[in-house]
XYZ file of C-alpha atoms in Angstrom:
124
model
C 0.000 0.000 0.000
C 1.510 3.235 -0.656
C 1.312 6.682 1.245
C -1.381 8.511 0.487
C 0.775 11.392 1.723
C 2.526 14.581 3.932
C 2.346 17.751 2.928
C 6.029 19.340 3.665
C 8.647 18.158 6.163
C 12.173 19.340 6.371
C 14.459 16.819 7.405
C 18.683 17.030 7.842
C 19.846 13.450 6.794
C 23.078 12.045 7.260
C 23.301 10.247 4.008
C 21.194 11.108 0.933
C 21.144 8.010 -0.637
C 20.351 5.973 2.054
C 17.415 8.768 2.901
C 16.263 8.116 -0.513
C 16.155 5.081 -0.544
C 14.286 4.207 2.638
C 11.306 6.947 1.721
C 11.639 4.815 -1.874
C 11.376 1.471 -0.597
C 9.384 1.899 2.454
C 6.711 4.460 1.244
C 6.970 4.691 -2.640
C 8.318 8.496 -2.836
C 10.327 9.670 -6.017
C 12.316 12.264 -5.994
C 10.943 15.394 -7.333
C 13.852 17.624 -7.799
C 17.409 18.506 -6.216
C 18.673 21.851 -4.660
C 22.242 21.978 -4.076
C 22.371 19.616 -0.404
C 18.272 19.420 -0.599
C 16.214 15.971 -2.535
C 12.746 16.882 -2.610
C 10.429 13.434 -2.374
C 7.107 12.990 -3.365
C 4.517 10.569 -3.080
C 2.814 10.379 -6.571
C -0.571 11.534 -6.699
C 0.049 13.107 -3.139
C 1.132 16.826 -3.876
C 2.971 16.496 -1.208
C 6.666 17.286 -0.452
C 9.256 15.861 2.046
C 12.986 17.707 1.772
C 15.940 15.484 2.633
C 18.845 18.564 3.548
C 22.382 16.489 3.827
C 23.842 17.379 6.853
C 27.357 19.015 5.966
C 28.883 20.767 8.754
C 29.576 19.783 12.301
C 26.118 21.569 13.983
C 24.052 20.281 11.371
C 25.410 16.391 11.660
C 24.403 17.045 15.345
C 20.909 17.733 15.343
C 20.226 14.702 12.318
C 17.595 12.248 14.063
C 17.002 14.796 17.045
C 12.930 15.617 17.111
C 13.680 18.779 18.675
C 10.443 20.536 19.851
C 8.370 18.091 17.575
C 7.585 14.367 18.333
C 6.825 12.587 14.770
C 5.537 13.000 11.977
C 2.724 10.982 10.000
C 2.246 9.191 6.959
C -1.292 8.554 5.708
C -2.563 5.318 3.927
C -5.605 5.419 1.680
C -5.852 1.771 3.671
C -6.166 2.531 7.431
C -6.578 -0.834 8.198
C -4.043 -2.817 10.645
C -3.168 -5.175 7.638
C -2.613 -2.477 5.396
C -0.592 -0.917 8.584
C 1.252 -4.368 9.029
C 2.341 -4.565 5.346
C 3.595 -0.914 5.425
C 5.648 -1.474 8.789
C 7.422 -4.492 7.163
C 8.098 -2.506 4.053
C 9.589 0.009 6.825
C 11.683 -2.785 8.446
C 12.604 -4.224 4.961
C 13.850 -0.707 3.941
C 16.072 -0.534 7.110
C 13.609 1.335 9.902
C 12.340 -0.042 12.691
C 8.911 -0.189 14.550
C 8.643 1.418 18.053
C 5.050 0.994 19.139
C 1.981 -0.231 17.572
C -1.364 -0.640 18.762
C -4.972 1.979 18.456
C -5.485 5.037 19.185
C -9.487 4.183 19.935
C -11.117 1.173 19.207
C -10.542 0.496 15.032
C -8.319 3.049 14.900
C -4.993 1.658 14.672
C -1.584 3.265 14.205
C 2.239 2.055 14.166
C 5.289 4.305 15.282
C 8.503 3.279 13.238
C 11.742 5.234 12.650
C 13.479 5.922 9.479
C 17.094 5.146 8.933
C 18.588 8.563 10.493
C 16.222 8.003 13.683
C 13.049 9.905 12.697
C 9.428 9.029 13.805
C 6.787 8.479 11.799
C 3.225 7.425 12.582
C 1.996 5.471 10.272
């Protein structure tokens, strides 16, 4: 199932590639366009936007995978449902993330936590 969508994050990566190629694998973004040490990812379909910024001096490599004032960030599915939630979180593990907590929110409303490969949370 892929992401229905975000609308804009900004995000300081450690690696572009690898940043890529998690959002890629785990929730079907392309990459829209680059500016100089920014990859803008879409989902397609989404209009949305999510801006991988390599990290490139020492202040910057500090903060990548800090949430800072901000505790995650989500990811819709046009399938809420936990099997369509399961598939996605093994895509996520697949692509090098990890789950941190799954369960509902209310009853039949389920969610999972994972993190992406620089240590990110999404809520899926």
């Amino acid at each position: 199932m892929d992401s229905v969508g975000i609308r804009h994050v900004h995000l300081l990566v450690a690696d572009h590639d690898r940043a890529i190629a998690f959002y890629r694998d785990a929730f079907a973004m392309d990459v829209l366009f680059r500016d100089r040490s920014i990859v803008f990812l879409g989902t397609p379909g989404g209009g949305d936007s999510l801006a991988l910024h390599l990290a490139t001096t020492d202040q910057e490599r500090a903060r990548v995978g800090h949430q800072g004032g901000y505790e995650h960030f989500g990811i819709h599915l046009p399938d809420r449902s936990g099997e369509a939630i399961d598939a996605t979180v093994r895509r996520v593990e697949k692509a090098g993330g990890q789950l941190v907590d799954r369960g509902e929110h209310a009853p039949g409303v389920p969610y999972a936590y994972v993190k992406d490969v620089d240590g990110y949370t999404i809520e899926i």
